[in-house]
């Protein structure tokens, strides 16, 4: 059996390949999780409350801040 070394080399190469694939998957997951956490933190920092709903119709205080111009009688 002169090809015993070939099977051994093939097994070692397969194990190295599986290790590299597993390491790549772990790195991708860590990077994706960190990216999602960064994006979520960035979004939470810029969330603003929506403006309050205004009632329909004229406002009761409309016109109080600026009085109407004086009318001079002639």
Coordinates of N, CA and C in Angstrom, one line a residue:
X1 N 0.8 -1.2 0.0 CA 0.0 0.0 0.0 C 0.9 1.2 0.0
X2 N 1.3 1.6 -1.2 CA 2.2 2.7 -1.3 C 1.5 4.1 -1.3
X3 N 0.2 4.1 -1.3 CA -0.6 5.4 -1.4 C -1.2 5.8 0.0
X4 N -0.7 5.1 1.1 CA -1.2 5.5 2.4 C -0.9 6.9 2.7
X5 N 0.2 7.4 2.4 CA 0.5 8.8 2.6 C -0.4 9.8 1.9
X6 N -0.9 9.4 0.7 CA -1.8 10.3 0.0 C -3.1 10.4 0.7
X7 N -3.7 9.3 1.3 CA -4.9 9.4 2.0 C -4.7 10.3 3.3
X8 N -3.6 10.1 3.9 CA -3.3 10.9 5.1 C -3.2 12.4 4.7
X9 N -2.5 12.7 3.7 CA -2.4 14.1 3.2 C -3.8 14.7 2.9
X10 N -4.6 13.9 2.2 CA -6.0 14.3 1.8 C -6.8 14.6 3.1
X11 N -6.7 13.7 4.1 CA -7.4 13.9 5.3 C -7.0 15.2 6.1
X12 N -5.7 15.4 6.1 CA -5.1 16.7 6.7 C -5.6 17.9 6.0
X13 N -5.6 17.8 4.6 CA -6.0 19.0 3.8 C -7.5 19.2 4.1
X14 N -8.3 18.2 4.1 CA -9.7 18.4 4.4 C -10.0 19.0 5.8
X15 N -9.2 18.5 6.7 CA -9.4 19.1 8.1 C -9.0 20.6 8.1
X16 N -7.9 20.9 7.4 CA -7.5 22.3 7.4 C -8.6 23.1 6.7
X17 N -9.1 22.6 5.6 CA -10.2 23.3 4.8 C -11.4 23.5 5.7
X18 N -11.8 22.5 6.4 CA -13.0 22.6 7.3 C -12.7 23.6 8.4
X19 N -11.5 23.6 9.0 CA -11.2 24.6 10.0 C -11.2 26.0 9.4
X20 N -10.7 26.2 8.2 CA -10.7 27.5 7.6 C -12.2 28.0 7.4
X21 N -13.0 27.1 6.9 CA -14.4 27.5 6.6 C -15.1 27.8 8.0
X22 N -14.9 27.0 9.0 CA -15.5 27.3 10.3 C -15.0 28.7 10.8
X23 N -13.7 28.9 10.7 CA -13.1 30.2 11.2 C -13.7 31.4 10.4
X24 N -13.9 31.2 9.1 CA -14.5 32.3 8.3 C -15.9 32.5 8.7
X25 N -16.7 31.5 9.0 CA -18.1 31.7 9.4 C -18.1 32.4 10.8
X26 N -17.2 32.0 11.7 CA -17.2 32.7 13.0 C -16.9 34.2 12.8
X27 N -15.9 34.5 12.0 CA -15.5 35.9 11.8 C -16.6 36.7 11.2
X28 N -17.3 36.1 10.2 CA -18.4 36.8 9.5 C -19.5 37.0 10.5
X29 N -19.8 36.1 11.4 CA -20.9 36.3 12.3 C -20.5 37.4 13.3
X30 N -19.3 37.4 13.8 CA -18.9 38.4 14.7 C -18.9 39.8 14.1
X31 N -18.5 39.9 12.9 CA -18.5 41.2 12.2 C -19.9 41.6 11.9
X32 N -20.8 40.7 11.5 CA -22.2 41.1 11.3 C -22.9 41.5 12.5
X33 N -22.6 40.8 13.6 CA -23.2 41.2 14.9 C -22.8 42.6 15.4
X34 N -21.5 42.8 15.2 CA -20.9 44.1 15.6 C -21.5 45.2 14.7
X35 N -21.7 44.9 13.5 CA -22.2 45.9 12.5 C -23.7 46.2 12.9
X36 N -24.4 45.2 13.2 CA -25.8 45.4 13.6 C -25.9 46.2 14.9
X37 N -25.1 45.9 15.8 CA -25.1 46.6 17.1 C -24.7 48.1 16.9
X38 N -23.8 48.3 16.0 CA -23.4 49.7 15.7 C -24.5 50.5 15.1
X39 N -25.1 49.8 14.1 CA -26.3 50.5 13.4 C -27.4 50.7 14.3
X40 N -27.7 49.8 15.2 CA -28.8 49.9 16.2 C -28.5 51.1 17.1
X41 N -27.3 51.1 17.6 CA -26.9 52.2 18.5 C -26.9 53.5 17.8
X42 N -26.5 53.6 16.6 CA -26.6 54.8 15.8 C -28.0 55.3 15.6
X43 N -28.9 54.3 15.3 CA -30.3 54.7 15.0 C -30.9 55.2 16.3
X44 N -30.6 54.5 17.5 CA -31.2 54.9 18.7 C -30.8 56.3 19.1
X45 N -29.6 56.7 18.8 CA -29.1 58.0 19.1 C -29.8 59.1 18.4
X46 N -30.4 58.8 17.2 CA -31.0 59.9 16.4 C -32.5 59.7 16.3
X47 N -33.1 59.0 17.2 CA -34.6 58.9 17.2 C -35.2 60.1 17.8
X48 N -36.1 60.7 17.2 CA -36.8 61.9 17.7 C -38.2 61.5 17.9
X49 N -38.9 62.2 18.9 CA -40.3 62.0 19.1 C -41.1 62.6 17.9
X50 N -42.2 62.0 17.5 CA -42.9 62.6 16.5 C -43.6 63.9 17.0
X51 N -43.9 64.8 16.1 CA -44.5 66.1 16.6 C -45.9 65.8 17.1
X52 N -46.3 66.6 18.1 CA -47.7 66.3 18.7 C -48.7 66.6 17.7
X53 N -49.8 65.8 17.7 CA -50.9 66.0 16.8 C -51.6 67.3 17.1
X54 N -51.9 68.1 16.1 CA -52.6 69.3 16.3 C -54.1 69.1 16.1
X55 N -54.9 69.7 16.9 CA -56.3 69.5 16.7 C -56.8 70.2 15.4
X56 N -57.9 69.7 14.9 CA -58.4 70.2 13.6 C -59.1 71.5 13.9
X57 N -59.2 72.4 12.9 CA -59.9 73.7 13.1 C -58.9 74.8 13.6
X58 N -59.5 76.0 13.8 CA -58.7 77.1 14.2 C -58.2 76.9 15.6
X59 N -57.0 77.4 15.9 CA -56.4 77.3 17.2 C -57.1 78.4 18.1
X60 N -57.3 78.1 19.3 CA -57.9 79.1 20.2 C -57.0 80.3 20.5
X61 N -55.7 80.1 20.4 CA -54.8 81.2 20.7 C -54.3 81.9 19.4
X62 N -54.9 81.6 18.3 CA -54.5 82.2 17.0 C -54.8 83.7 17.0
X63 N -53.8 84.5 16.7 CA -54.0 85.9 16.6 C -53.7 86.7 17.9
X64 N -53.5 86.0 19.0 CA -53.2 86.7 20.2 C -51.8 87.3 20.2
X65 N -50.8 86.6 19.6 CA -49.5 87.0 19.6 C -49.3 88.3 18.9
X66 N -50.0 88.5 17.8 CA -49.8 89.7 17.0 C -51.2 90.4 16.9
X67 N -51.3 91.6 17.5 CA -52.6 92.2 17.4 C -52.9 92.8 16.0
X68 N -54.2 92.9 15.7 CA -54.5 93.4 14.3 C -54.1 94.9 14.2
X69 N -53.8 95.3 13.0 CA -53.3 96.7 12.8 C -54.5 97.7 13.2
X70 N -54.1 98.8 13.8 CA -55.1 99.8 14.2 C -55.7 100.5 12.9
X71 N -57.0 100.7 13.0 CA -57.7 101.3 11.9 C -58.0 102.7 12.3
X72 N -57.5 103.7 11.5 CA -57.8 105.1 11.8 C -59.1 105.6 11.1
X73 N -60.0 106.2 11.8 CA -61.2 106.7 11.2 C -61.0 108.1 10.6
X74 N -61.5 108.4 9.5 CA -61.3 109.7 8.9 C -62.6 110.5 8.8

